[in-house]
PDB file of C-alpha atoms in Angstrom:
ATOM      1  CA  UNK A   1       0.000   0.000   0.000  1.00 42.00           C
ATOM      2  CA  UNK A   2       1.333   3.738  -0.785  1.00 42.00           C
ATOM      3  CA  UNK A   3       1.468   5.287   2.878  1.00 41.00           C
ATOM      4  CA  UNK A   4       0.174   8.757   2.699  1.00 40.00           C
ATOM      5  CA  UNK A   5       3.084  10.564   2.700  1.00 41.00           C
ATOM      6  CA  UNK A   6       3.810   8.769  -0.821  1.00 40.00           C
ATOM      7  CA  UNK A   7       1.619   9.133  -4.028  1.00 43.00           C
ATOM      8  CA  UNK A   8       1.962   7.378  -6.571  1.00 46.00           C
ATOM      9  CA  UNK A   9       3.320   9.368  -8.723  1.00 44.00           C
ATOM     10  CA  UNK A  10       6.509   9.603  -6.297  1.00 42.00           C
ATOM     11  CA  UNK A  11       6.714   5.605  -6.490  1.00 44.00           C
ATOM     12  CA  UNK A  12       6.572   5.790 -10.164  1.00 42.00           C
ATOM     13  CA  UNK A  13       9.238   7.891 -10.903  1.00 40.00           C
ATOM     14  CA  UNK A  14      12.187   7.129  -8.841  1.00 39.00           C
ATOM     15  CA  UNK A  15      14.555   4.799 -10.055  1.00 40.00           C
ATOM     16  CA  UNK A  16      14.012   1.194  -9.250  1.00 40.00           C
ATOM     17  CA  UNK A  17      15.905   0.651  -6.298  1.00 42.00           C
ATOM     18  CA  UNK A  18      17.916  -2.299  -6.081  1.00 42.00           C
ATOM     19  CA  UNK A  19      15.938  -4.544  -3.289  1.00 42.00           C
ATOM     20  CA  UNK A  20      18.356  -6.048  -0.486  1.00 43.00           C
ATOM     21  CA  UNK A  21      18.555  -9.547  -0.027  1.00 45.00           C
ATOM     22  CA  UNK A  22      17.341 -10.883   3.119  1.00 43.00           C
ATOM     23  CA  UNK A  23      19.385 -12.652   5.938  1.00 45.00           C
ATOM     24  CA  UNK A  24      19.599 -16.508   6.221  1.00 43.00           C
ATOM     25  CA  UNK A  25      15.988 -16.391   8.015  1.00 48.00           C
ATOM     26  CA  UNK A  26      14.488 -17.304   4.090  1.00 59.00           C
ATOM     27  CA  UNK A  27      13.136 -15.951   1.674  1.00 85.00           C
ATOM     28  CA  UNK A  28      11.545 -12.379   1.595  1.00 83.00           C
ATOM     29  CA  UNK A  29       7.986 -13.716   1.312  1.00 84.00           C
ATOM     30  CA  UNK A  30       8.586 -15.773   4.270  1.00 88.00           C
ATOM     31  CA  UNK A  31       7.728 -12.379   6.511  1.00 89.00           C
ATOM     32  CA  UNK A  32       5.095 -11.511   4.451  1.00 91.00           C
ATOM     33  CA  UNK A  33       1.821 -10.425   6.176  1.00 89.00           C
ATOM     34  CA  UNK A  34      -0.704 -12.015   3.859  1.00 89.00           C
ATOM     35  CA  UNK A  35       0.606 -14.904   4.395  1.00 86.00           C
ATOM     36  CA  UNK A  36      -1.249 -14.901   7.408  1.00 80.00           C
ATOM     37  CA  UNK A  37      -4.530 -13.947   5.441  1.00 69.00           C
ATOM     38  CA  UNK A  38      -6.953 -14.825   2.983  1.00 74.00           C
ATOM     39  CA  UNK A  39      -5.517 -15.126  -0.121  1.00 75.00           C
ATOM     40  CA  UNK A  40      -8.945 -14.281  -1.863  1.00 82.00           C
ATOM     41  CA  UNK A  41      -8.823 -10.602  -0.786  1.00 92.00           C
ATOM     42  CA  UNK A  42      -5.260  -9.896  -2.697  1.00 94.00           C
ATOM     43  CA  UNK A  43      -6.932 -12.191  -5.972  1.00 92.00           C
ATOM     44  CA  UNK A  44     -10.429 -11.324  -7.636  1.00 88.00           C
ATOM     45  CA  UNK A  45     -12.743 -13.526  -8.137  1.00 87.00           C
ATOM     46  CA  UNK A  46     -14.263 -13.668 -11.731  1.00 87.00           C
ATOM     47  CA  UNK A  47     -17.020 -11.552 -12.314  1.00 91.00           C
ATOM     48  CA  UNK A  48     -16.154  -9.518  -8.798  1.00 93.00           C
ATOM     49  CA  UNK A  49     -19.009  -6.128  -8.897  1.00 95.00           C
ATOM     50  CA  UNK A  50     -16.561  -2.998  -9.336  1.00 94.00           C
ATOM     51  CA  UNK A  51     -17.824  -1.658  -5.903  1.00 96.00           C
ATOM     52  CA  UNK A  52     -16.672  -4.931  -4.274  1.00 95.00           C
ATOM     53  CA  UNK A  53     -13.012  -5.038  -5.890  1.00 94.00           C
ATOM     54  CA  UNK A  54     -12.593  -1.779  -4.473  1.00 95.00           C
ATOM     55  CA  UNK A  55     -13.462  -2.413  -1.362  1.00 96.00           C
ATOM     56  CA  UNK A  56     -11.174  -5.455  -1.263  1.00 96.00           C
ATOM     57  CA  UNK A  57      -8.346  -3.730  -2.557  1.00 96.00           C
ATOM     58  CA  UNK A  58      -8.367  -1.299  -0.021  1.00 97.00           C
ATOM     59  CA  UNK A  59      -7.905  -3.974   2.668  1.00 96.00           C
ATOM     60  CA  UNK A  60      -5.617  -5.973   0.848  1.00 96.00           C
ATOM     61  CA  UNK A  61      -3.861  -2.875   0.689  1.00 96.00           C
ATOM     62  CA  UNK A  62      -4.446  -2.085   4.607  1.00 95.00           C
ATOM     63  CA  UNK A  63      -2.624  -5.480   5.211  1.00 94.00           C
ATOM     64  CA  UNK A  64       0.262  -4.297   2.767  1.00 95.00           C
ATOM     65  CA  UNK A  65       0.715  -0.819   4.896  1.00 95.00           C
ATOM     66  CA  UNK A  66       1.811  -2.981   7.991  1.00 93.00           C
ATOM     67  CA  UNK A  67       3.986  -5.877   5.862  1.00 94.00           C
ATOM     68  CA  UNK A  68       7.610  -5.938   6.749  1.00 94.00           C
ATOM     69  CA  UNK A  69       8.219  -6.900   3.146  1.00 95.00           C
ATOM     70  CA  UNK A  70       6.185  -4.755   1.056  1.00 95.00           C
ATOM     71  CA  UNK A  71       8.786  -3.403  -1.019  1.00 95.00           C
ATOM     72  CA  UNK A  72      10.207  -6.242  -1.582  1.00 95.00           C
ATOM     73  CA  UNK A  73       7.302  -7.682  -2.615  1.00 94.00           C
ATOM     74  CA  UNK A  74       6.582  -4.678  -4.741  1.00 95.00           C
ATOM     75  CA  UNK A  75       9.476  -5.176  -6.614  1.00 94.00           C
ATOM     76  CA  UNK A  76       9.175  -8.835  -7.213  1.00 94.00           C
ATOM     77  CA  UNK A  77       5.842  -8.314  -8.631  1.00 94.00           C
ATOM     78  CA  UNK A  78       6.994  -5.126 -10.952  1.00 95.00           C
ATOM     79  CA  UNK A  79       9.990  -7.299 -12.677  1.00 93.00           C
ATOM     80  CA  UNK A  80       8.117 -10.580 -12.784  1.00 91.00           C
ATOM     81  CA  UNK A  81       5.488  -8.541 -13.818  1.00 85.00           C
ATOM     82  CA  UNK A  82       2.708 -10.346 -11.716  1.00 90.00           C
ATOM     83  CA  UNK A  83      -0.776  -9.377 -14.053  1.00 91.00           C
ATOM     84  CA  UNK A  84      -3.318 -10.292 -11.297  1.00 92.00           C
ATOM     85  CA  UNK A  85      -3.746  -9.329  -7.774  1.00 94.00           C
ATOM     86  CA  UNK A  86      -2.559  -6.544  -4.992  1.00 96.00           C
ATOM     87  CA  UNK A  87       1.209  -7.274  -4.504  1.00 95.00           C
ATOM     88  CA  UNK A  88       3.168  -5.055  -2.461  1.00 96.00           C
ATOM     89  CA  UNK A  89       0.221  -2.439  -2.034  1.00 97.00           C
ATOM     90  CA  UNK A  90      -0.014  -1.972  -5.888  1.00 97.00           C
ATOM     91  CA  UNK A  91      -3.244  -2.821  -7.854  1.00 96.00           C
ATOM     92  CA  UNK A  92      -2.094  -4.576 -11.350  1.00 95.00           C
ATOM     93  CA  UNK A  93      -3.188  -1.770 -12.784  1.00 95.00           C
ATOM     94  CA  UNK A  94      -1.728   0.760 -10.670  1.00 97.00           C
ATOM     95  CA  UNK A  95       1.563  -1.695 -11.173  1.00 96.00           C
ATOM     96  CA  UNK A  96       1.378  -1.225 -14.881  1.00 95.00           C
ATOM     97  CA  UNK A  97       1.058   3.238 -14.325  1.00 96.00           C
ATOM     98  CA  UNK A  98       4.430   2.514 -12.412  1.00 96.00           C
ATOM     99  CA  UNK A  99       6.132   0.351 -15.186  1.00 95.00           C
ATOM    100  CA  UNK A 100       5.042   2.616 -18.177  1.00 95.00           C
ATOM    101  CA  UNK A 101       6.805   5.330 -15.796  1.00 95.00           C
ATOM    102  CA  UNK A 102       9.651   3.847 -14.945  1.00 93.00           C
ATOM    103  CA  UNK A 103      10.581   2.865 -18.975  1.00 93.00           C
ATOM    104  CA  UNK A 104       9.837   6.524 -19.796  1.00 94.00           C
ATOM    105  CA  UNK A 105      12.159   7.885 -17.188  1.00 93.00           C
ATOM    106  CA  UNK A 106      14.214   5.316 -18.358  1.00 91.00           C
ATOM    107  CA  UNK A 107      13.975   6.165 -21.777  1.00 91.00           C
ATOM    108  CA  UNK A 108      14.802   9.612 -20.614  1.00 90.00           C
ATOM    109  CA  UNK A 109      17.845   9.066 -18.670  1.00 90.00           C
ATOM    110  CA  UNK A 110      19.534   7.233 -21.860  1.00 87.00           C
ATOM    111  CA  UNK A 111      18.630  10.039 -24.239  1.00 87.00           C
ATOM    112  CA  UNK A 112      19.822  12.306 -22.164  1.00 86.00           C
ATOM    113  CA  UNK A 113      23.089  10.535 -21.725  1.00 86.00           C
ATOM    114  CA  UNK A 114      23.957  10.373 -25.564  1.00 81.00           C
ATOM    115  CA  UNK A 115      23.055  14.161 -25.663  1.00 79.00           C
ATOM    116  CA  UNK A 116      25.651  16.207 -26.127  1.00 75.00           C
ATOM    117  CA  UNK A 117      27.040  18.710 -23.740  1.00 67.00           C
ATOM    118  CA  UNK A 118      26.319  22.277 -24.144  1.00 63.00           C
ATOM    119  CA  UNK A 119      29.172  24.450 -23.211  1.00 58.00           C
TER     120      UNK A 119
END
């Protein structure tokens, strides 16, 4: 889940970072939150009313804004790219505004690095 303080816009357009590997406890998704929880309310259900999916979302988000692990799991589902379901507080949709982003600032960055200097 974005915490307040962080739009998604601000998510978006910083660089991916590079995501630190966790100790020798296991793997990242071993600490995860929802692991704990239903697995239907980060998953749709087919033919899920748009009223309900929003509602879910926002919880599965809720349990996102406490997880230990959400950027990791953020990450993971932005290079896999995961198409379904709320990973790492993200919508797949809201995942997708973040990797369009991402290859424009990208994009960016390398034309900007054959440019040449003015002087």
């Amino acid at each position: 889940m974005l915490l307040p303080h962080q739009p998604l816009q601000d998510a978006a357009v910083l660089p991916s970072p590079r995501v630190p590997a966790r100790d020798e406890a296991g793997p990242w998704h071993s600490e995860a939150v929802c692991r704990r929880d239903e697995a239907g309310l980060f998953f749709a259900p087919s033919k899920e009313p748009t009223a309900a999916r929003l509602a879910r979302e926002e919880a599965a988000k809720r349990v996102c804004a406490r997880c230990p692990v959400m950027v990791e799991c953020r990450e993971h589902a932005l290079l896999q790219p995961e198409p379904y379901g709320v990973w790492g507080g993200l919508t797949a949709a809201e995942r997708r505004v973040v990797l369009t982003r991402r290859r424009r600032r990208e994009s960016e960055l390398q034309r900007a690095a054959h440019m040449p200097a003015a002087g």
